[in-house]
mmCIF file of C-alpha atoms in Angstrom:
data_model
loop_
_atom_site.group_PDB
_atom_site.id
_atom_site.type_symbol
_atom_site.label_atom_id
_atom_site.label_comp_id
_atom_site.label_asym_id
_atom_site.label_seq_id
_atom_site.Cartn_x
_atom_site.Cartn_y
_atom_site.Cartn_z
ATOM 1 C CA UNK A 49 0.000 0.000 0.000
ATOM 2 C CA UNK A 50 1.621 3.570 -0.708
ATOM 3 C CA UNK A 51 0.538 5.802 1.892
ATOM 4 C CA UNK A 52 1.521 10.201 1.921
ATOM 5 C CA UNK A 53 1.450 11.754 5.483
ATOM 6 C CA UNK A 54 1.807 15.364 5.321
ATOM 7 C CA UNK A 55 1.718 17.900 8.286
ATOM 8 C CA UNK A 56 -0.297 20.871 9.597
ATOM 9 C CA UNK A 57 -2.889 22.638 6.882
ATOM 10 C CA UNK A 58 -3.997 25.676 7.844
ATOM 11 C CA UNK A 59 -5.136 28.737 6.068
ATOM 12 C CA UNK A 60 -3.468 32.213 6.716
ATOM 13 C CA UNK A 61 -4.134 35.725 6.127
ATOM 14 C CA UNK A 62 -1.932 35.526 2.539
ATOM 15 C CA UNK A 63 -3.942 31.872 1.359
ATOM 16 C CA UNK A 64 -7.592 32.039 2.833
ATOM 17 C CA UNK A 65 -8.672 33.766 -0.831
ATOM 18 C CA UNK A 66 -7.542 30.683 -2.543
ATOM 19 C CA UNK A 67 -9.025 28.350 0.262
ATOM 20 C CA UNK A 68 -12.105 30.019 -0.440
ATOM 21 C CA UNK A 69 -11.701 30.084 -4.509
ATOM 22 C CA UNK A 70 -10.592 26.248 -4.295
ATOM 23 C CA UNK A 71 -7.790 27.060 -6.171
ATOM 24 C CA UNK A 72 -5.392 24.015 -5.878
ATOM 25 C CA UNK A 73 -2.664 24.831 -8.300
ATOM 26 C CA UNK A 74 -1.749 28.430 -6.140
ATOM 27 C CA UNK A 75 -1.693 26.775 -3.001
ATOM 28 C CA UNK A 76 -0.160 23.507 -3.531
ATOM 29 C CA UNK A 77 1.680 24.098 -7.062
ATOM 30 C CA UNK A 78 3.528 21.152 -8.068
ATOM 31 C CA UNK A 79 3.431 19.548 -5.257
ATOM 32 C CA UNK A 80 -0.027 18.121 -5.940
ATOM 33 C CA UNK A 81 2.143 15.001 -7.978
ATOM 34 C CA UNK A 82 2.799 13.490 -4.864
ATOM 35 C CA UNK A 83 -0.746 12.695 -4.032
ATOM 36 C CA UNK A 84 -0.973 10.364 -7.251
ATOM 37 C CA UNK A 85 -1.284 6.751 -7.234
ATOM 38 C CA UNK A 86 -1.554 7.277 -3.430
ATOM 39 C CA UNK A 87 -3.608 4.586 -1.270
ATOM 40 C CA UNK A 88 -4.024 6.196 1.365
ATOM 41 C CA UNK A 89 -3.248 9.968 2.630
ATOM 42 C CA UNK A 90 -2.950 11.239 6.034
ATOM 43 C CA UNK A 91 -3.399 15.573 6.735
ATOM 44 C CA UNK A 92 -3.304 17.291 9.906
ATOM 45 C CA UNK A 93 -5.903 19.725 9.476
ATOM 46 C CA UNK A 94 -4.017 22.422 12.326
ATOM 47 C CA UNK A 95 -7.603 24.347 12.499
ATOM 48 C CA UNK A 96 -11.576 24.021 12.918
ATOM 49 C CA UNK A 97 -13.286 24.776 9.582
ATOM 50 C CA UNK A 98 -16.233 26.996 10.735
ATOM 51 C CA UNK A 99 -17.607 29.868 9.952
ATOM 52 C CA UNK A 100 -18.388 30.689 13.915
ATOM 53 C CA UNK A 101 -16.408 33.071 15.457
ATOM 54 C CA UNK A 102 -17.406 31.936 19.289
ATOM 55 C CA UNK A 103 -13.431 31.843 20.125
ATOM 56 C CA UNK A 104 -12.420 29.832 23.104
ATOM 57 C CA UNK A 105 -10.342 31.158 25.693
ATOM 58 C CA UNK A 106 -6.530 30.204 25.094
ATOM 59 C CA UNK A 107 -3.191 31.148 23.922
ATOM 60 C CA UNK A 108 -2.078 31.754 20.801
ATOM 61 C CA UNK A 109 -4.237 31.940 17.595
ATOM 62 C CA UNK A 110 -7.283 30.741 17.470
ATOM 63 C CA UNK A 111 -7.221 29.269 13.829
ATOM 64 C CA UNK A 112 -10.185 28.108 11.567
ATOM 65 C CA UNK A 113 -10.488 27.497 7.508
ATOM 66 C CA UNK A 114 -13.603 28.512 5.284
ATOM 67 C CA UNK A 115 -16.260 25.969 4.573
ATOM 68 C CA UNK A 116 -14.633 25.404 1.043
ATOM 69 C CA UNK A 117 -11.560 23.905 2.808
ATOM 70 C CA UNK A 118 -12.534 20.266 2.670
ATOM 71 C CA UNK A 119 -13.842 19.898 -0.426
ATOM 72 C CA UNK A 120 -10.771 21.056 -1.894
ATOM 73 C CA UNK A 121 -8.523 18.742 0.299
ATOM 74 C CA UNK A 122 -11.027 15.811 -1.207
ATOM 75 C CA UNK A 123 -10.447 17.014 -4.675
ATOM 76 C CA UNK A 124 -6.565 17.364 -3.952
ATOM 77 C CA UNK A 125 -6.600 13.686 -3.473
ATOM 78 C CA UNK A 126 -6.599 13.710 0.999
ATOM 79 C CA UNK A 127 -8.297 10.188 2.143
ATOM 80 C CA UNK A 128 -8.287 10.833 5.969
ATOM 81 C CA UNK A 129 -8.019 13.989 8.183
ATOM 82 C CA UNK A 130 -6.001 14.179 11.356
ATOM 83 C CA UNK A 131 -8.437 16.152 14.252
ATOM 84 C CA UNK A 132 -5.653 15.040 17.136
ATOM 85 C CA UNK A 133 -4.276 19.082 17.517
ATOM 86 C CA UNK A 134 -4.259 21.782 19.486
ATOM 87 C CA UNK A 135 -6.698 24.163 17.406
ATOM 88 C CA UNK A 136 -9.308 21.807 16.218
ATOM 89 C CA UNK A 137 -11.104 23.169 19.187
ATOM 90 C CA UNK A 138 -10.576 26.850 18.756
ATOM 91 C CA UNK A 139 -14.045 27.669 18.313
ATOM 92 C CA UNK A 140 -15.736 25.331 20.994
ATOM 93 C CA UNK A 141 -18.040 22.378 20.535
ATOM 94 C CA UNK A 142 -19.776 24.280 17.406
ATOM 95 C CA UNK A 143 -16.423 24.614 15.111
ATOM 96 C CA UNK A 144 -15.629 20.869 15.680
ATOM 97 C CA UNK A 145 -18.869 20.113 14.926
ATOM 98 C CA UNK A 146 -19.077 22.184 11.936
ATOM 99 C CA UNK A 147 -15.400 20.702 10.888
ATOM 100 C CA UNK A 148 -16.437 17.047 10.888
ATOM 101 C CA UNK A 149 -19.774 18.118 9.090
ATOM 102 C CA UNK A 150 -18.053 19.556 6.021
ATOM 103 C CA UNK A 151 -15.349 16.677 6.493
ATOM 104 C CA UNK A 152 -18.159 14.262 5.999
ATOM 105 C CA UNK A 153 -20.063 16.172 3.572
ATOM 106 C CA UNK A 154 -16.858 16.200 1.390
ATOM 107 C CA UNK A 155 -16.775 12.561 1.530
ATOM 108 C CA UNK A 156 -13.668 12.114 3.830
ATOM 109 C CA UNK A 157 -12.274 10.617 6.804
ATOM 110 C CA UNK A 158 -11.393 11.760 9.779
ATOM 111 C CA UNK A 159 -9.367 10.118 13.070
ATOM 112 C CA UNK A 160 -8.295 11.650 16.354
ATOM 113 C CA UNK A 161 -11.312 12.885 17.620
ATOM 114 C CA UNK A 162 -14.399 11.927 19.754
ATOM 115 C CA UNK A 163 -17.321 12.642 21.946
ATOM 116 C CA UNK A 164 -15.650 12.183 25.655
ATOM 117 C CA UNK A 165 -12.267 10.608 26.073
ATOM 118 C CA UNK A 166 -12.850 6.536 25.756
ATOM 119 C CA UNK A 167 -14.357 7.666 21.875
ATOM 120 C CA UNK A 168 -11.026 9.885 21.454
ATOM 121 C CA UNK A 169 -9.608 6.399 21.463
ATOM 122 C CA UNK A 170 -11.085 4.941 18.529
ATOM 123 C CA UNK A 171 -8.540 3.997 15.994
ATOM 124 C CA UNK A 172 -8.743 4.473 11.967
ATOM 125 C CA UNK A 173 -8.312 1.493 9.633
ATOM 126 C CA UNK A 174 -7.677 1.387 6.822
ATOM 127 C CA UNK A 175 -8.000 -1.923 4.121
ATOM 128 C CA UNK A 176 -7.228 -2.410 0.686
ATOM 129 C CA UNK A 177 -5.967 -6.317 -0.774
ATOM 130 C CA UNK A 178 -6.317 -7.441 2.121
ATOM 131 C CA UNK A 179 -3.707 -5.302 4.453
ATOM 132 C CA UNK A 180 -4.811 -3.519 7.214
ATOM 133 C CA UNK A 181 -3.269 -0.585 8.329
ATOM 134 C CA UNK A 182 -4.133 1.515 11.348
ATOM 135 C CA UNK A 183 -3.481 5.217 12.830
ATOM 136 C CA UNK A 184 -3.319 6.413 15.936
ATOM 137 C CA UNK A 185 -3.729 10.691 16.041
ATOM 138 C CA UNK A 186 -2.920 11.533 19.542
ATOM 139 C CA UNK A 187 -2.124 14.559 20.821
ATOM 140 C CA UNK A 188 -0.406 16.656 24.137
ATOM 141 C CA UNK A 189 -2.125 18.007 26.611
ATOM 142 C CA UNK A 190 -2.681 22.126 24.654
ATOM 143 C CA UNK A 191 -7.113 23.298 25.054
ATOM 144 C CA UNK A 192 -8.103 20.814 22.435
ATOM 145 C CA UNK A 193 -8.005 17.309 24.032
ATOM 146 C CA UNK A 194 -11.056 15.415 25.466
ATOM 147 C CA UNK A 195 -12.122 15.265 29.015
ATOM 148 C CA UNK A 196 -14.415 11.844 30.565
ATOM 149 C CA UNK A 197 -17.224 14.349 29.651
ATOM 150 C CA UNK A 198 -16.616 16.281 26.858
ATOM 151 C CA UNK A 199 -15.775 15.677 23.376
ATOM 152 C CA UNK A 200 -12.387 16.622 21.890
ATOM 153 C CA UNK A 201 -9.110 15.460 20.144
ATOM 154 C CA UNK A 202 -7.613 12.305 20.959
ATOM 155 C CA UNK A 203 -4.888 13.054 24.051
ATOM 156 C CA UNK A 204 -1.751 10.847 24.411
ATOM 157 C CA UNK A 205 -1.504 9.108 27.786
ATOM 158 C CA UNK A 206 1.423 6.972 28.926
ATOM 159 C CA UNK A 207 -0.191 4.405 29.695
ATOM 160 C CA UNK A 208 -3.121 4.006 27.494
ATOM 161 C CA UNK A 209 -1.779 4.992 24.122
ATOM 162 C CA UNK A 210 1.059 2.288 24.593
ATOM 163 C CA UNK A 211 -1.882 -0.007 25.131
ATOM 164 C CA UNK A 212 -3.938 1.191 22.243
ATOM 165 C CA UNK A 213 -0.729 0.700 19.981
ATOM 166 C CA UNK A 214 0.420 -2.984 21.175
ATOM 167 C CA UNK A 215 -3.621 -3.800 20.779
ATOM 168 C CA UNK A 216 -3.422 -2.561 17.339
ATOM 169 C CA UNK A 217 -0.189 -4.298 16.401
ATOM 170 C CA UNK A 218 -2.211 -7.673 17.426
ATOM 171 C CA UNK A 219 -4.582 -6.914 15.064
ATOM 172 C CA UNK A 220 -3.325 -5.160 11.692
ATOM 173 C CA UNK A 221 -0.484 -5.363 9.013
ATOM 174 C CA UNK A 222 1.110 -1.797 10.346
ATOM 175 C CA UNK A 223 0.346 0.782 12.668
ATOM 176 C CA UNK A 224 1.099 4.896 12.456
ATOM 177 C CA UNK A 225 1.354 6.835 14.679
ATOM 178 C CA UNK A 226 0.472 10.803 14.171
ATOM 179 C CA UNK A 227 1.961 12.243 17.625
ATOM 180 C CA UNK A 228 0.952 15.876 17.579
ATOM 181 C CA UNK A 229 3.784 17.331 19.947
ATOM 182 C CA UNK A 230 7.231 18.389 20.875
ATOM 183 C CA UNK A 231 8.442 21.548 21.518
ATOM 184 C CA UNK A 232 7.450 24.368 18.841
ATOM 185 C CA UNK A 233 10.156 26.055 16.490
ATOM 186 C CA UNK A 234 12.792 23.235 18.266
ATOM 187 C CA UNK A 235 14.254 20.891 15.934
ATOM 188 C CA UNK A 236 15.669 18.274 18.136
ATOM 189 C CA UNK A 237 13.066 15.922 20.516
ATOM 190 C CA UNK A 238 13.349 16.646 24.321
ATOM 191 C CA UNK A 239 14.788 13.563 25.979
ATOM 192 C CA UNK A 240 10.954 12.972 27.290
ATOM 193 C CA UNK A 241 9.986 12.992 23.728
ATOM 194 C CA UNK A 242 12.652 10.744 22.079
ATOM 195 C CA UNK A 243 12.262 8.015 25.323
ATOM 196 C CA UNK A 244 8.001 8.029 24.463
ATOM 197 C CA UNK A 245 8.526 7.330 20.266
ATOM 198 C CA UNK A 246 11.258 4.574 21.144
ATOM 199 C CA UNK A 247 8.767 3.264 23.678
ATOM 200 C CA UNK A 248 6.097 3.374 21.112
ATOM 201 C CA UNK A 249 8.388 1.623 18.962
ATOM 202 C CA UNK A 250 8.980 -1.438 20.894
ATOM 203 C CA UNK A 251 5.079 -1.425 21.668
ATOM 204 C CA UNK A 252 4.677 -1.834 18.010
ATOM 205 C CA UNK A 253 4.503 1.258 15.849
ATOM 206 C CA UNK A 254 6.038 0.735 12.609
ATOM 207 C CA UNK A 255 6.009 4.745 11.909
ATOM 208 C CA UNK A 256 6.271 7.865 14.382
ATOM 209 C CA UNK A 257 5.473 11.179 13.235
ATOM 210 C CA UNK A 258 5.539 14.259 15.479
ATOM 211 C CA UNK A 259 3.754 17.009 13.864
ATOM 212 C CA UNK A 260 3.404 20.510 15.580
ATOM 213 C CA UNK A 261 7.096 21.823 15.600
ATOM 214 C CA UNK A 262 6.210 23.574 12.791
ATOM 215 C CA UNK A 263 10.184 22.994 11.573
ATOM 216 C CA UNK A 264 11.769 20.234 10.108
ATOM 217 C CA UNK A 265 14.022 18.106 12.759
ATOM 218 C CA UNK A 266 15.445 14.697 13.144
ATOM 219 C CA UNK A 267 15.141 11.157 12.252
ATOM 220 C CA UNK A 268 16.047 7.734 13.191
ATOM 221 C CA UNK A 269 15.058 4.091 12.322
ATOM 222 C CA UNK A 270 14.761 2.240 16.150
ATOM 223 C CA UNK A 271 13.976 -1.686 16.262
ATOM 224 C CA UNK A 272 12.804 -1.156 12.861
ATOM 225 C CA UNK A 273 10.280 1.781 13.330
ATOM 226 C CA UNK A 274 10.617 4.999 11.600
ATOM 227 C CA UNK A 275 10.582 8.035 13.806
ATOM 228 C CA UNK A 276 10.605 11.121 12.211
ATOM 229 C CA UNK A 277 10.795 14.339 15.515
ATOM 230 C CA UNK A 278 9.350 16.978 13.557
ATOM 231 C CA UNK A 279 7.981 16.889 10.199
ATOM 232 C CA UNK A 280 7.693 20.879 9.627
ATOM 233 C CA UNK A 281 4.022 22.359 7.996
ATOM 234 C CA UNK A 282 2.450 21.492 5.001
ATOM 235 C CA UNK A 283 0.327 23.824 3.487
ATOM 236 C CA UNK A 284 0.471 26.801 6.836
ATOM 237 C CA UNK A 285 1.815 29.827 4.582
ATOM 238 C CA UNK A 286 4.003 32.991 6.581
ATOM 239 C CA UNK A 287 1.734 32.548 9.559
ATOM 240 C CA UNK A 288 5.255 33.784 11.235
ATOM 241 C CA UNK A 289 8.220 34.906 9.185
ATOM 242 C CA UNK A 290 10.912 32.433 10.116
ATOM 243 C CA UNK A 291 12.954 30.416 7.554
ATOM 244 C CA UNK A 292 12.244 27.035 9.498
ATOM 245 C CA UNK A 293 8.935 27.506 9.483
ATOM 246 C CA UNK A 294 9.129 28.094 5.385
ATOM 247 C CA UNK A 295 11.060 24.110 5.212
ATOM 248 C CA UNK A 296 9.139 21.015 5.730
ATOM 249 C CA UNK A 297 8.851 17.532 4.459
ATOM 250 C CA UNK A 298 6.227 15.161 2.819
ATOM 251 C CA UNK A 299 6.528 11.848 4.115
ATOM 252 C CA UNK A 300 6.179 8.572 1.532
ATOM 253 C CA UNK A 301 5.608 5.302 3.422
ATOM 254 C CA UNK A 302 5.004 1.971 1.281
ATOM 255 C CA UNK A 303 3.673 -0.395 3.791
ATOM 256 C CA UNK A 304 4.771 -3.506 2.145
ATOM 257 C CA UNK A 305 8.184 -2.497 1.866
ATOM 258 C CA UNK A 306 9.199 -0.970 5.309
ATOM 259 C CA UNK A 307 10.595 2.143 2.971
ATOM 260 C CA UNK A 308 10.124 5.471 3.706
ATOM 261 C CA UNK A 309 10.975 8.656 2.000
ATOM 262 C CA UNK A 310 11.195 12.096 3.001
ATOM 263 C CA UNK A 311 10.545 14.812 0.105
ATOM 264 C CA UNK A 312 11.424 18.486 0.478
ATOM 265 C CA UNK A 313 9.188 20.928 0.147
ATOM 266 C CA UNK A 314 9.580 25.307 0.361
ATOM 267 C CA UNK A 315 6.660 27.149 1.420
ATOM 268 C CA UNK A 316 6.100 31.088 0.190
ATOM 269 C CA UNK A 317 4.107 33.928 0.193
ATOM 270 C CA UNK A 318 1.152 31.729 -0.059
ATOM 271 C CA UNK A 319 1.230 28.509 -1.633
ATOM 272 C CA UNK A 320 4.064 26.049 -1.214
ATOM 273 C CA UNK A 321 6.360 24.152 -4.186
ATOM 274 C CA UNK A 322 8.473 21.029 -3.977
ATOM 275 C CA UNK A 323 11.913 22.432 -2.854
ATOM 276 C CA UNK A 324 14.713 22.536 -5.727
ATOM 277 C CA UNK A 325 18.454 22.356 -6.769
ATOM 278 C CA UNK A 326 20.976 24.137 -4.149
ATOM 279 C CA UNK A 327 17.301 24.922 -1.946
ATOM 280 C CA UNK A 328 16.848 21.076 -2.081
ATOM 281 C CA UNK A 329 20.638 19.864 -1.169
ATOM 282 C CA UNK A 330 20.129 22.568 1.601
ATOM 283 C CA UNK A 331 17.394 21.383 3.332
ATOM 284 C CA UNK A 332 18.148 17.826 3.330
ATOM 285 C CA UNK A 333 22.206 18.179 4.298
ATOM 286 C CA UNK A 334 20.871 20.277 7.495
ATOM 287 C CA UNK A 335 18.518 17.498 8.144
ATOM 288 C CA UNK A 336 20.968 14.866 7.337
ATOM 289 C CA UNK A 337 23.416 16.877 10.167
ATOM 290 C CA UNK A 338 20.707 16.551 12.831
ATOM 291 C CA UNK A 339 20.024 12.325 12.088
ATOM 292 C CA UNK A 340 23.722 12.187 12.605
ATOM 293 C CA UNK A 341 23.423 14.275 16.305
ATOM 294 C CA UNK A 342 20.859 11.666 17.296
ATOM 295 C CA UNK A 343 23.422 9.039 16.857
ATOM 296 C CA UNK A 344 26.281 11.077 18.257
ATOM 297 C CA UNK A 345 24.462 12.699 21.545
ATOM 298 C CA UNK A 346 25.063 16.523 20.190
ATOM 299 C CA UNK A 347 20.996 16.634 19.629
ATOM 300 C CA UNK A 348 20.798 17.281 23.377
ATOM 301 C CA UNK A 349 23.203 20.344 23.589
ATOM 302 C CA UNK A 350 20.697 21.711 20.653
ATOM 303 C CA UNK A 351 18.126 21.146 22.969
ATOM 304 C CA UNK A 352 19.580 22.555 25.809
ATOM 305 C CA UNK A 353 20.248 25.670 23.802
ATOM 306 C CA UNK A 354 16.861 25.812 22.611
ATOM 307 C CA UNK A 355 15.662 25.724 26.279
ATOM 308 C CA UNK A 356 18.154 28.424 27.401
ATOM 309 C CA UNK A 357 17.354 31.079 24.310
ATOM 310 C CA UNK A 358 13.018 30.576 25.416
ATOM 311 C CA UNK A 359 14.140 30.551 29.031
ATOM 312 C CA UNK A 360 12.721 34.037 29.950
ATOM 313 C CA UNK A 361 9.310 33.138 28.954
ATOM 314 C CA UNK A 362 9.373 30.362 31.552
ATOM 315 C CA UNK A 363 10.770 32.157 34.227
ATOM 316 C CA UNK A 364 7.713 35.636 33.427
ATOM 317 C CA UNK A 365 5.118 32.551 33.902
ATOM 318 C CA UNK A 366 6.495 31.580 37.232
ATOM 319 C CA UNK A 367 7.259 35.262 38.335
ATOM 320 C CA UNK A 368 3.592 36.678 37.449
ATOM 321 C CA UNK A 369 1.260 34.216 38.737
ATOM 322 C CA UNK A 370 0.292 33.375 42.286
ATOM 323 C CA UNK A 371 0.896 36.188 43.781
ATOM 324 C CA UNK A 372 -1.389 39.387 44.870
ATOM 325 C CA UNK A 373 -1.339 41.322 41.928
ATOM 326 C CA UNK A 374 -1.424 38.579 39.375
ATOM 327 C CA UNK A 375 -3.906 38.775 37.155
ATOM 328 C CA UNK A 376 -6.725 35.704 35.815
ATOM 329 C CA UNK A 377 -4.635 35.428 32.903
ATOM 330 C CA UNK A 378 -1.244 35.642 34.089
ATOM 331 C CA UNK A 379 -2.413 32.505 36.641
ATOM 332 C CA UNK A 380 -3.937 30.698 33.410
ATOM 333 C CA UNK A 381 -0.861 30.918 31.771
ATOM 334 C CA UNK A 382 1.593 29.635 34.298
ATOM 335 C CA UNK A 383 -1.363 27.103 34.359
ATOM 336 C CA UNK A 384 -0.976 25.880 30.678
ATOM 337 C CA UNK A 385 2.507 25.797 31.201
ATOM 338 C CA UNK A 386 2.136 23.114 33.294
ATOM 339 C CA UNK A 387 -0.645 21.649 31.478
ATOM 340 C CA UNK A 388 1.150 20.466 28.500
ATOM 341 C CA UNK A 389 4.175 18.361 28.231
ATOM 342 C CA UNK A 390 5.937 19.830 25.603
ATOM 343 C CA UNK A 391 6.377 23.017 28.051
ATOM 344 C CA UNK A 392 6.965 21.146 31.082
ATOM 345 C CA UNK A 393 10.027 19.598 29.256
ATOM 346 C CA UNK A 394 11.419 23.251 29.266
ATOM 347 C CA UNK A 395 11.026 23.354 32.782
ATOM 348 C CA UNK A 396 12.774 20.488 33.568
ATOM 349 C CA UNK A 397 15.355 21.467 31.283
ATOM 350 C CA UNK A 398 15.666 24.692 32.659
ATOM 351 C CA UNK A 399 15.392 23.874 36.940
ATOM 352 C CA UNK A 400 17.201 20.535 37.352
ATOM 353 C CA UNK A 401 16.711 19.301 40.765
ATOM 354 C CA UNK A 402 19.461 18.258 43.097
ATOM 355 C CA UNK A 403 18.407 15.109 42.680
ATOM 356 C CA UNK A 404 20.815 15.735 39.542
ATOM 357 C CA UNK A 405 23.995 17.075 41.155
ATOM 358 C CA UNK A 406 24.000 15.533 44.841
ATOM 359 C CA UNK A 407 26.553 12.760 44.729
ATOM 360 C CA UNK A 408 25.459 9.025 45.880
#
């Protein structure tokens, strides 16, 4: 089976006209050749489509895509949407229902999403020939997952996605793994991140992909699993002017085989273009550099560097909340610090206990 996963797709400012319009060739451009002869094709769609504009209460962007967005992901050749994120729920119970409507109304699939937690859980299969193959869209811990008693996107737990993965192996011919997390804008894993995919690797994944970063980062094959620690955007045009978030990679995965590939793609203005010549060598020999740092150990001094340089915005959170004069929102932010583990990887980086340095 030849299978495409691709990363975050989410209008902008610069693309929403040609979301709207439908228009294909200006936002995807040439790129649109990988989706042929395709089995099966994973997005992330990083947004609610919704026309509502009931916002939920959060930080960052709340992010949603016109109406038109699905049908044109159908017609660009998309089989099954990711909803495992941290915006599908920017605009409350009505833009996640409104997203699955025109998901289903478009005639696709969607995974990573359910009514309360235990429906969260629910996996996607997919069968053609007889092979099965089956994803698993989880998510960390950022507004959008499910509670017991309320629906949302499908959260990853330590205990029962490792579960839900060895069940799955049991049952089907391979088993994905779309793990929307690690730390945004880093390009190496945090040593939290890299122990969970190898553990989901010996629990049976055959593929890991952490979306979210938003930047291409590293990769390694481990006991035979392909894990892949950022994948970068897909089609998420100059949301923030930063050359890493402008890089990114499509992922080819032939089921039969074992063999993936990784193609480069360059993202502009508004629409994105598979990445060429010098561009091309570029990208890959960078991401060819960090592979090697997994193997070597350097990956965690580019962590630890990436923790020092966003080190300030840890230590406002902790200084502004809980005190007298802090504010609802300065509380609710040192609060979704802790809430999601991507951030509380910072702050272990960042305030080692001494646990770390007292001597035996």
């Amino acid at each position: 089976m030849k299978t495409l996963l691709v990363g975050d797709i989410c209008p902008t400012v610069y693309s929403t006209p040609y979301y709207k319009e439908k228009n294909i060739p200006a936002l995807f451009g040439d790129t649109v050749t990988l989706f042929e002869n395709k089995d099966l094709v994973f997005a992330n769609i990083e947004c609610a489509i919704t026309e509502s504009e009931n916002k939920i209460m959060k930080f960052g962007p709340n992010l949603k895509a016109p109406l038109e967005t699905a049908e044109m992901l159908k017609e660009l050749g998309v089989t099954v949407c990711g909803l495992s994120n941290n915006h599908i729920f920017d605009f409350g119970k009505e833009g996640a229902i409104d997203s699955i409507n025109a998901i289903k109304a478009a005639g696709l699939d969607y995974t990573g999403f359910g009514e309360n937690y235990e429906d969260s859980r629910r996996d996607y299969v997919f069968e053609k020939d007889g092979e099965k193959v089956c994803i698993i869209a989880v998510c960390e811990h950022e507004y959008s997952y499910a509670l017991e008693d309320r629906m949302g996107s499908r959260p990853y737990d330590e205990y029962d996605t490792m579960e839900d993965i060895r069940a799955a192996k049991a049952k089907y011919d391979r088993v994905l793994v779309m793990y929307h997390g690690g730390k945004e804008h880093c390009r190496y894993p945090s040593p939290r991140l890299r122990k969970l995919c190898r553990a989901m690797a010996k629990n049976g994944a055959d593929v890991v992909l952490c979306q979210h970063t938003h930047c291409i980062g590293a990769y390694e094959e481990y006991e035979g699993c392909h894990i892949l620690y950022g994948q970068g955007n897909f089609q998420f045009a100059k949301l923030m002017d930063m050359e890493s978030w402008d890089t990114l990679l499509a992922v080819e995965y032939d089921t039969k085989s074992g063999e993936i590939a990784f193609t480069p793609i360059r993202s502009g203005e508004y629409g994105i273009s598979l990445a060429k010549g010098e561009d091309k060598e570029t990208i890959m020999s960078e991401f060819a550099k960090r592979n090697e740092q997994l193997h070597n150990g350097e990956w965690r001094q580019g962590w630890h560097e990436f923790c020092e340089a966003n080190g300030k915005y840890y230590v406002a959170a902790i200084a502004n909340a809980c005190t007298r004069e802090s504010t609802d929102r300065q509380n609710h932010n040192f609060a979704h610090y802790l809430d999601c583990e991507a951030h509380t990887d910072v702050w272990r980086e960042l305030f080692p206990t001494w646990n770390l340095t007292n001597e035996k």
